[in-house]
């Protein structure tokens, strides 16, 4: 069986899953797809060499834009998800002109600080946002029908995967890789570094905004504490690290592995099951910089090679 | 109209004056040598013209246009290319992809066209290991990649910063032949070199920099006899 | 303490602002000095590690949290007064810090910033979650009679316990500087901070200095934690905001400028307190640090760009 066939089968399985399982399993996969998409978006930014800690921030403002549009303006929830993405994209575009001058630790810290600033602003605009207690929507999207919610996030996830692959297969990949490897070489070869950074920053922020909006509509609820939770940053990072950074498959595999593990651990240790994510981040950074999955694959690949060598000799 | 003209270019790093009042020009089809002892400001003037560093004062005119305030990538797209003194390949791309970069962005081509251009350049510079990863390349091959990427932007003005450093005689002559071919295509070329044999072979004219200033100019044979040039190089091995 | 000209100007401005605020908002002034000293006290060890090891420790605030919980644990189990728990807390936390350093941070010193940030981020998550597992997320506090002592001038009264932060900040600042200038180990530390490779050549055991500096930084946090406990309701994320706030102060002061950290800390502390004292606008106080942090970083990038 070749790769393509496996992919088609997996895709088909993902699409028909709601026919075979109940609400509980679906809710697990909905959550996995949410984090998978965030993880991919974080990785896409990382491919330019920029470590963003702003994932939770753009997730949060997308969530708020969507929830408030539904609560205050009566916007259709599906449209509000698009609006959430647009809102995050616009904010990212405006901030990008300043923030994208920064590099390394300064970019990382500034994006993290921005996340806090967003949440403080939202908490204080209490007339519109409901302040610290947040805003509750009258209805979850699709009236809370788990099947429809599942298919909606699946569709979004497919689109995010598509964007990630587009980043891999087009000219954009050359620009992104060059910028990460050596900005001076990139500039001297005609690459408009800022333009590409801005493009990636806006697209990944839009994805985070869409996911945040979806999340808000799924739970019909936003609140500064939980909507801007750093879990929406840390978990995606851990997932990408586990599966392997700079790839599309890495965050997907990482999200599946960690999503399932943590679901299990949640039952075992209700408080503190996230410790696994911390341990994984630390272990991966220390021992498996290529990601668990890639390293294991390499291990098998090298075994295969040994095998084929022996075969060739006999 | 000369391809490049610099007018009173000054660059200061804090208190250090790296280039002082530099004015010179290069014509199409000409190879100009830029020589001088270590720290004379040779790489700096390339950085200023290519736009990787901003000038402190002065003007840079390329093909009749004032490009002093253009970003580095815009200058590349307009036709200024350079190689780096220490090779700077992009590790996560294959050999030919490194060369393609120049065509993709310097010439704004699509992937297919860029690959064709890169292949042609490979033919010109004598490079065959298209799909090798960077860490498998020899020094000569890395230099070729460096040159190839610069050429893929289809430059009118090309700077070569100590391209021959670290190569043996045979390899050096291989690259000299390539540069001669480029000259026939009417490129304006500036070579920065410490290897005087290369300067003698290639250039019709040189400028000698010392402490950021032009202390001599003219054909290499004449300039190399001048006392101040010899004094500047004193203690330097060639 | 020798001050640069810039610091004199800053001190003068600070004094002026303090005077104005003293007349206008005396409560905010006192509260601001107390909080600001605490911020500086916590930022000093972060700046030390950043300056010498070159690592921005995103788990900094969590070490403080662990210190707070250790002190709390000693109080709960053995009824040990938080101020008396300083010594055991400092010792235990130092051991934890040294252990974590040797197991993790030591191995990414030569890596890029990416790995260092991710690693310390991971460490912070582990510490928070371990606390969550042991103590759950329920807030806890400790009551001591002295911590609510107060003083009044006329009809104006204020808490005195938290002035301790101010005196501790000054003491830690002076001791650190004496240590760096007067002791052999301190001089070695200073040399390593300036030029690690050179220090190695002249025979300084760089990896020992790194371990020492990191442990010292964590030990200071243990001290701060024990002193803070009587006035602080603790929960697993209580220390987390201090990592970024500390970095804000270090960035404002500039690398290696310890006096500047105290000045910046008090300045921002007062800024926060003034905003807090404005009716209806109190919630915006949280934005002071993050806003200043972003502004400083961006201003610096523009200055370097030109
Ligand atoms: N980015 C920089 N910041 C500060 N000083 C610099 C910078 N780049 C170069 N310099 C200084 O400017 C002077 C000129 O350097 P440059 O690299 O141009 O010399 P060069 O002629 O290319 O020397 P070499 O033959 O060794 O390559 C040197 O003193 C160098 O130290
Ligand atoms: Mg040079």
mmCIF file with all atom_site columns, C-alpha atoms in Angstrom, chain B residues 85-236:
data_model
loop_
_atom_site.group_PDB
_atom_site.id
_atom_site.type_symbol
_atom_site.label_atom_id
_atom_site.label_alt_id
_atom_site.label_comp_id
_atom_site.label_asym_id
_atom_site.label_entity_id
_atom_site.label_seq_id
_atom_site.pdbx_PDB_ins_code
_atom_site.Cartn_x
_atom_site.Cartn_y
_atom_site.Cartn_z
_atom_site.occupancy
_atom_site.B_iso_or_equiv
_atom_site.pdbx_formal_charge
_atom_site.auth_seq_id
_atom_site.auth_comp_id
_atom_site.auth_asym_id
_atom_site.auth_atom_id
_atom_site.pdbx_PDB_model_num
ATOM 1   C CA . UNK B 1 85  ? 33.307 35.928 1.818   1.00 0.00 ? 85  UNK B CA 1
ATOM 2   C CA . UNK B 1 86  ? 32.429 32.957 3.999   1.00 0.00 ? 86  UNK B CA 1
ATOM 3   C CA . UNK B 1 87  ? 29.970 30.873 2.023   1.00 0.00 ? 87  UNK B CA 1
ATOM 4   C CA . UNK B 1 88  ? 26.430 31.125 3.321   1.00 0.00 ? 88  UNK B CA 1
ATOM 5   C CA . UNK B 1 89  ? 24.483 28.215 1.881   1.00 0.00 ? 89  UNK B CA 1
ATOM 6   C CA . UNK B 1 90  ? 20.945 27.537 3.053   1.00 0.00 ? 90  UNK B CA 1
ATOM 7   C CA . UNK B 1 91  ? 21.212 24.252 4.926   1.00 0.00 ? 91  UNK B CA 1
ATOM 8   C CA . UNK B 1 92  ? 17.637 23.129 4.595   1.00 0.00 ? 92  UNK B CA 1
ATOM 9   C CA . UNK B 1 93  ? 17.626 23.308 0.811   1.00 0.00 ? 93  UNK B CA 1
ATOM 10  C CA . UNK B 1 94  ? 19.379 21.035 -1.666  1.00 0.00 ? 94  UNK B CA 1
ATOM 11  C CA . UNK B 1 95  ? 22.213 22.251 -3.834  1.00 0.00 ? 95  UNK B CA 1
ATOM 12  C CA . UNK B 1 96  ? 20.098 23.147 -6.822  1.00 0.00 ? 96  UNK B CA 1
ATOM 13  C CA . UNK B 1 97  ? 17.393 24.643 -4.650  1.00 0.00 ? 97  UNK B CA 1
ATOM 14  C CA . UNK B 1 98  ? 20.005 26.989 -3.229  1.00 0.00 ? 98  UNK B CA 1
ATOM 15  C CA . UNK B 1 99  ? 20.683 28.219 -6.733  1.00 0.00 ? 99  UNK B CA 1
ATOM 16  C CA . UNK B 1 100 ? 16.984 28.402 -7.583  1.00 0.00 ? 100 UNK B CA 1
ATOM 17  C CA . UNK B 1 101 ? 16.460 30.965 -4.816  1.00 0.00 ? 101 UNK B CA 1
ATOM 18  C CA . UNK B 1 102 ? 18.105 33.634 -6.915  1.00 0.00 ? 102 UNK B CA 1
ATOM 19  C CA . UNK B 1 103 ? 15.815 32.976 -9.864  1.00 0.00 ? 103 UNK B CA 1
ATOM 20  C CA . UNK B 1 104 ? 12.664 32.578 -7.769  1.00 0.00 ? 104 UNK B CA 1
ATOM 21  C CA . UNK B 1 105 ? 12.998 35.882 -5.992  1.00 0.00 ? 105 UNK B CA 1
ATOM 22  C CA . UNK B 1 106 ? 15.639 37.902 -7.780  1.00 0.00 ? 106 UNK B CA 1
ATOM 23  C CA . UNK B 1 107 ? 13.824 37.309 -11.067 1.00 0.00 ? 107 UNK B CA 1
ATOM 24  C CA . UNK B 1 108 ? 10.398 36.527 -9.586  1.00 0.00 ? 108 UNK B CA 1
ATOM 25  C CA . UNK B 1 109 ? 10.110 33.277 -11.524 1.00 0.00 ? 109 UNK B CA 1
ATOM 26  C CA . UNK B 1 110 ? 7.910  30.271 -10.933 1.00 0.00 ? 110 UNK B CA 1
ATOM 27  C CA . UNK B 1 111 ? 9.283  26.974 -9.627  1.00 0.00 ? 111 UNK B CA 1
ATOM 28  C CA . UNK B 1 112 ? 9.557  25.301 -13.020 1.00 0.00 ? 112 UNK B CA 1
ATOM 29  C CA . UNK B 1 113 ? 11.333 28.135 -14.767 1.00 0.00 ? 113 UNK B CA 1
ATOM 30  C CA . UNK B 1 114 ? 13.617 28.672 -11.807 1.00 0.00 ? 114 UNK B CA 1
ATOM 31  C CA . UNK B 1 115 ? 14.706 25.045 -11.914 1.00 0.00 ? 115 UNK B CA 1
ATOM 32  C CA . UNK B 1 116 ? 15.520 25.361 -15.628 1.00 0.00 ? 116 UNK B CA 1
ATOM 33  C CA . UNK B 1 117 ? 17.514 28.517 -14.998 1.00 0.00 ? 117 UNK B CA 1
ATOM 34  C CA . UNK B 1 118 ? 19.360 26.841 -12.138 1.00 0.00 ? 118 UNK B CA 1
ATOM 35  C CA . UNK B 1 119 ? 20.216 23.884 -14.352 1.00 0.00 ? 119 UNK B CA 1
ATOM 36  C CA . UNK B 1 120 ? 21.619 26.150 -17.020 1.00 0.00 ? 120 UNK B CA 1
ATOM 37  C CA . UNK B 1 121 ? 23.716 27.931 -14.459 1.00 0.00 ? 121 UNK B CA 1
ATOM 38  C CA . UNK B 1 122 ? 24.956 24.609 -13.175 1.00 0.00 ? 122 UNK B CA 1
ATOM 39  C CA . UNK B 1 123 ? 26.104 23.814 -16.675 1.00 0.00 ? 123 UNK B CA 1
ATOM 40  C CA . UNK B 1 124 ? 27.893 27.149 -16.896 1.00 0.00 ? 124 UNK B CA 1
ATOM 41  C CA . UNK B 1 125 ? 29.701 26.749 -13.586 1.00 0.00 ? 125 UNK B CA 1
ATOM 42  C CA . UNK B 1 126 ? 30.313 23.039 -13.978 1.00 0.00 ? 126 UNK B CA 1
ATOM 43  C CA . UNK B 1 127 ? 28.213 21.671 -11.146 1.00 0.00 ? 127 UNK B CA 1
ATOM 44  C CA . UNK B 1 128 ? 26.422 18.344 -11.337 1.00 0.00 ? 128 UNK B CA 1
ATOM 45  C CA . UNK B 1 129 ? 25.333 17.183 -7.909  1.00 0.00 ? 129 UNK B CA 1
ATOM 46  C CA . UNK B 1 130 ? 21.932 18.852 -8.125  1.00 0.00 ? 130 UNK B CA 1
ATOM 47  C CA . UNK B 1 131 ? 20.142 17.085 -5.326  1.00 0.00 ? 131 UNK B CA 1
ATOM 48  C CA . UNK B 1 132 ? 22.940 16.750 -2.811  1.00 0.00 ? 132 UNK B CA 1
ATOM 49  C CA . UNK B 1 133 ? 22.343 18.231 0.568   1.00 0.00 ? 133 UNK B CA 1
ATOM 50  C CA . UNK B 1 134 ? 24.634 21.070 1.560   1.00 0.00 ? 134 UNK B CA 1
ATOM 51  C CA . UNK B 1 135 ? 26.631 19.154 4.134   1.00 0.00 ? 135 UNK B CA 1
ATOM 52  C CA . UNK B 1 136 ? 27.809 16.712 1.474   1.00 0.00 ? 136 UNK B CA 1
ATOM 53  C CA . UNK B 1 137 ? 29.443 19.345 -0.724  1.00 0.00 ? 137 UNK B CA 1
ATOM 54  C CA . UNK B 1 138 ? 33.147 20.089 -1.136  1.00 0.00 ? 138 UNK B CA 1
ATOM 55  C CA . UNK B 1 139 ? 34.590 23.557 -0.649  1.00 0.00 ? 139 UNK B CA 1
ATOM 56  C CA . UNK B 1 140 ? 34.726 24.125 -4.393  1.00 0.00 ? 140 UNK B CA 1
ATOM 57  C CA . UNK B 1 141 ? 31.132 23.009 -4.750  1.00 0.00 ? 141 UNK B CA 1
ATOM 58  C CA . UNK B 1 142 ? 30.030 25.336 -1.955  1.00 0.00 ? 142 UNK B CA 1
ATOM 59  C CA . UNK B 1 143 ? 31.747 28.209 -3.716  1.00 0.00 ? 143 UNK B CA 1
ATOM 60  C CA . UNK B 1 144 ? 29.982 27.252 -6.910  1.00 0.00 ? 144 UNK B CA 1
ATOM 61  C CA . UNK B 1 145 ? 26.643 27.237 -5.126  1.00 0.00 ? 145 UNK B CA 1
ATOM 62  C CA . UNK B 1 146 ? 27.428 30.677 -3.775  1.00 0.00 ? 146 UNK B CA 1
ATOM 63  C CA . UNK B 1 147 ? 28.261 31.917 -7.267  1.00 0.00 ? 147 UNK B CA 1
ATOM 64  C CA . UNK B 1 148 ? 25.329 30.086 -8.812  1.00 0.00 ? 148 UNK B CA 1
ATOM 65  C CA . UNK B 1 149 ? 22.801 31.658 -6.487  1.00 0.00 ? 149 UNK B CA 1
ATOM 66  C CA . UNK B 1 150 ? 24.188 35.096 -7.213  1.00 0.00 ? 150 UNK B CA 1
ATOM 67  C CA . UNK B 1 151 ? 23.986 34.427 -10.959 1.00 0.00 ? 151 UNK B CA 1
ATOM 68  C CA . UNK B 1 152 ? 20.460 33.061 -10.797 1.00 0.00 ? 152 UNK B CA 1
ATOM 69  C CA . UNK B 1 153 ? 19.163 36.549 -10.028 1.00 0.00 ? 153 UNK B CA 1
ATOM 70  C CA . UNK B 1 154 ? 20.392 37.446 -13.534 1.00 0.00 ? 154 UNK B CA 1
ATOM 71  C CA . UNK B 1 155 ? 22.550 40.323 -12.308 1.00 0.00 ? 155 UNK B CA 1
ATOM 72  C CA . UNK B 1 156 ? 23.992 43.203 -14.298 1.00 0.00 ? 156 UNK B CA 1
ATOM 73  C CA . UNK B 1 157 ? 26.459 43.894 -11.515 1.00 0.00 ? 157 UNK B CA 1
ATOM 74  C CA . UNK B 1 158 ? 28.194 41.104 -9.648  1.00 0.00 ? 158 UNK B CA 1
ATOM 75  C CA . UNK B 1 159 ? 30.409 41.232 -6.564  1.00 0.00 ? 159 UNK B CA 1
ATOM 76  C CA . UNK B 1 160 ? 32.679 38.319 -5.765  1.00 0.00 ? 160 UNK B CA 1
ATOM 77  C CA . UNK B 1 161 ? 34.077 38.529 -2.220  1.00 0.00 ? 161 UNK B CA 1
ATOM 78  C CA . UNK B 1 162 ? 37.215 36.388 -2.044  1.00 0.00 ? 162 UNK B CA 1
ATOM 79  C CA . UNK B 1 163 ? 35.608 33.650 -4.054  1.00 0.00 ? 163 UNK B CA 1
ATOM 80  C CA . UNK B 1 164 ? 38.927 31.860 -4.596  1.00 0.00 ? 164 UNK B CA 1
ATOM 81  C CA . UNK B 1 165 ? 40.030 31.811 -0.970  1.00 0.00 ? 165 UNK B CA 1
ATOM 82  C CA . UNK B 1 166 ? 40.635 28.269 0.209   1.00 0.00 ? 166 UNK B CA 1
ATOM 83  C CA . UNK B 1 167 ? 40.794 26.741 -3.282  1.00 0.00 ? 167 UNK B CA 1
ATOM 84  C CA . UNK B 1 168 ? 43.796 25.082 -4.879  1.00 0.00 ? 168 UNK B CA 1
ATOM 85  C CA . UNK B 1 169 ? 45.352 26.293 -8.140  1.00 0.00 ? 169 UNK B CA 1
ATOM 86  C CA . UNK B 1 170 ? 43.409 24.000 -10.401 1.00 0.00 ? 170 UNK B CA 1
ATOM 87  C CA . UNK B 1 171 ? 40.099 24.922 -8.783  1.00 0.00 ? 171 UNK B CA 1
ATOM 88  C CA . UNK B 1 172 ? 40.979 28.592 -8.892  1.00 0.00 ? 172 UNK B CA 1
ATOM 89  C CA . UNK B 1 173 ? 41.578 28.435 -12.637 1.00 0.00 ? 173 UNK B CA 1
ATOM 90  C CA . UNK B 1 174 ? 38.307 26.624 -13.109 1.00 0.00 ? 174 UNK B CA 1
ATOM 91  C CA . UNK B 1 175 ? 36.491 29.554 -11.533 1.00 0.00 ? 175 UNK B CA 1
ATOM 92  C CA . UNK B 1 176 ? 38.584 32.111 -13.406 1.00 0.00 ? 176 UNK B CA 1
ATOM 93  C CA . UNK B 1 177 ? 37.348 30.564 -16.637 1.00 0.00 ? 177 UNK B CA 1
ATOM 94  C CA . UNK B 1 178 ? 33.765 30.862 -15.430 1.00 0.00 ? 178 UNK B CA 1
ATOM 95  C CA . UNK B 1 179 ? 34.224 34.523 -14.590 1.00 0.00 ? 179 UNK B CA 1
ATOM 96  C CA . UNK B 1 180 ? 35.704 35.215 -18.015 1.00 0.00 ? 180 UNK B CA 1
ATOM 97  C CA . UNK B 1 181 ? 32.597 33.691 -19.572 1.00 0.00 ? 181 UNK B CA 1
ATOM 98  C CA . UNK B 1 182 ? 30.482 36.005 -17.482 1.00 0.00 ? 182 UNK B CA 1
ATOM 99  C CA . UNK B 1 183 ? 32.457 39.009 -18.629 1.00 0.00 ? 183 UNK B CA 1
ATOM 100 C CA . UNK B 1 184 ? 31.573 38.135 -22.216 1.00 0.00 ? 184 UNK B CA 1
ATOM 101 C CA . UNK B 1 185 ? 27.908 38.392 -21.223 1.00 0.00 ? 185 UNK B CA 1
ATOM 102 C CA . UNK B 1 186 ? 28.526 42.063 -20.529 1.00 0.00 ? 186 UNK B CA 1
ATOM 103 C CA . UNK B 1 187 ? 28.218 41.872 -16.746 1.00 0.00 ? 187 UNK B CA 1
ATOM 104 C CA . UNK B 1 188 ? 29.966 44.465 -14.634 1.00 0.00 ? 188 UNK B CA 1
ATOM 105 C CA . UNK B 1 189 ? 32.030 42.468 -12.148 1.00 0.00 ? 189 UNK B CA 1
ATOM 106 C CA . UNK B 1 190 ? 33.907 43.498 -9.011  1.00 0.00 ? 190 UNK B CA 1
ATOM 107 C CA . UNK B 1 191 ? 36.313 40.977 -7.567  1.00 0.00 ? 191 UNK B CA 1
ATOM 108 C CA . UNK B 1 192 ? 37.649 41.353 -4.051  1.00 0.00 ? 192 UNK B CA 1
ATOM 109 C CA . UNK B 1 193 ? 40.734 39.183 -3.781  1.00 0.00 ? 193 UNK B CA 1
ATOM 110 C CA . UNK B 1 194 ? 43.797 38.607 -1.690  1.00 0.00 ? 194 UNK B CA 1
ATOM 111 C CA . UNK B 1 195 ? 45.259 36.249 -4.257  1.00 0.00 ? 195 UNK B CA 1
ATOM 112 C CA . UNK B 1 196 ? 47.158 38.593 -6.532  1.00 0.00 ? 196 UNK B CA 1
ATOM 113 C CA . UNK B 1 197 ? 47.496 36.060 -9.318  1.00 0.00 ? 197 UNK B CA 1
ATOM 114 C CA . UNK B 1 198 ? 43.742 36.112 -9.701  1.00 0.00 ? 198 UNK B CA 1
ATOM 115 C CA . UNK B 1 199 ? 43.693 39.898 -9.715  1.00 0.00 ? 199 UNK B CA 1
ATOM 116 C CA . UNK B 1 200 ? 46.410 39.997 -12.353 1.00 0.00 ? 200 UNK B CA 1
ATOM 117 C CA . UNK B 1 201 ? 44.655 37.403 -14.528 1.00 0.00 ? 201 UNK B CA 1
ATOM 118 C CA . UNK B 1 202 ? 41.184 38.863 -14.416 1.00 0.00 ? 202 UNK B CA 1
ATOM 119 C CA . UNK B 1 203 ? 41.081 42.577 -13.890 1.00 0.00 ? 203 UNK B CA 1
ATOM 120 C CA . UNK B 1 204 ? 41.691 45.439 -16.247 1.00 0.00 ? 204 UNK B CA 1
ATOM 121 C CA . UNK B 1 205 ? 41.770 47.937 -13.413 1.00 0.00 ? 205 UNK B CA 1
ATOM 122 C CA . UNK B 1 206 ? 41.988 47.866 -9.645  1.00 0.00 ? 206 UNK B CA 1
ATOM 123 C CA . UNK B 1 207 ? 41.309 50.178 -6.742  1.00 0.00 ? 207 UNK B CA 1
ATOM 124 C CA . UNK B 1 208 ? 43.363 49.769 -3.595  1.00 0.00 ? 208 UNK B CA 1
ATOM 125 C CA . UNK B 1 209 ? 41.633 50.383 -0.265  1.00 0.00 ? 209 UNK B CA 1
ATOM 126 C CA . UNK B 1 210 ? 43.390 51.067 2.987   1.00 0.00 ? 210 UNK B CA 1
ATOM 127 C CA . UNK B 1 211 ? 41.576 52.059 6.153   1.00 0.00 ? 211 UNK B CA 1
ATOM 128 C CA . UNK B 1 212 ? 38.470 52.793 4.170   1.00 0.00 ? 212 UNK B CA 1
ATOM 129 C CA . UNK B 1 213 ? 40.096 55.056 1.621   1.00 0.00 ? 213 UNK B CA 1
ATOM 130 C CA . UNK B 1 214 ? 41.175 54.626 -1.997  1.00 0.00 ? 214 UNK B CA 1
ATOM 131 C CA . UNK B 1 215 ? 44.924 55.002 -1.936  1.00 0.00 ? 215 UNK B CA 1
ATOM 132 C CA . UNK B 1 216 ? 45.590 54.012 -5.540  1.00 0.00 ? 216 UNK B CA 1
ATOM 133 C CA . UNK B 1 217 ? 43.857 53.066 -8.765  1.00 0.00 ? 217 UNK B CA 1
ATOM 134 C CA . UNK B 1 218 ? 44.798 51.907 -12.217 1.00 0.00 ? 218 UNK B CA 1
ATOM 135 C CA . UNK B 1 219 ? 45.954 48.695 -13.895 1.00 0.00 ? 219 UNK B CA 1
ATOM 136 C CA . UNK B 1 220 ? 47.290 46.144 -11.436 1.00 0.00 ? 220 UNK B CA 1
ATOM 137 C CA . UNK B 1 221 ? 50.819 46.168 -12.866 1.00 0.00 ? 221 UNK B CA 1
ATOM 138 C CA . UNK B 1 222 ? 51.155 49.902 -12.263 1.00 0.00 ? 222 UNK B CA 1
ATOM 139 C CA . UNK B 1 223 ? 49.444 50.049 -8.921  1.00 0.00 ? 223 UNK B CA 1
ATOM 140 C CA . UNK B 1 224 ? 51.421 47.182 -7.443  1.00 0.00 ? 224 UNK B CA 1
ATOM 141 C CA . UNK B 1 225 ? 54.632 49.162 -7.904  1.00 0.00 ? 225 UNK B CA 1
ATOM 142 C CA . UNK B 1 226 ? 53.419 52.214 -6.011  1.00 0.00 ? 226 UNK B CA 1
ATOM 143 C CA . UNK B 1 227 ? 55.155 52.866 -2.719  1.00 0.00 ? 227 UNK B CA 1
ATOM 144 C CA . UNK B 1 228 ? 52.080 53.620 -0.646  1.00 0.00 ? 228 UNK B CA 1
ATOM 145 C CA . UNK B 1 229 ? 50.408 50.424 -1.826  1.00 0.00 ? 229 UNK B CA 1
ATOM 146 C CA . UNK B 1 230 ? 53.421 48.369 -0.872  1.00 0.00 ? 230 UNK B CA 1
ATOM 147 C CA . UNK B 1 231 ? 53.528 50.148 2.475   1.00 0.00 ? 231 UNK B CA 1
ATOM 148 C CA . UNK B 1 232 ? 49.861 49.372 3.098   1.00 0.00 ? 232 UNK B CA 1
ATOM 149 C CA . UNK B 1 233 ? 50.488 45.706 2.439   1.00 0.00 ? 233 UNK B CA 1
ATOM 150 C CA . UNK B 1 234 ? 53.696 45.593 4.440   1.00 0.00 ? 234 UNK B CA 1
ATOM 151 C CA . UNK B 1 235 ? 53.544 42.817 6.946   1.00 0.00 ? 235 UNK B CA 1
ATOM 152 C CA . UNK B 1 236 ? 50.720 41.234 4.997   1.00 0.00 ? 236 UNK B CA 1
#
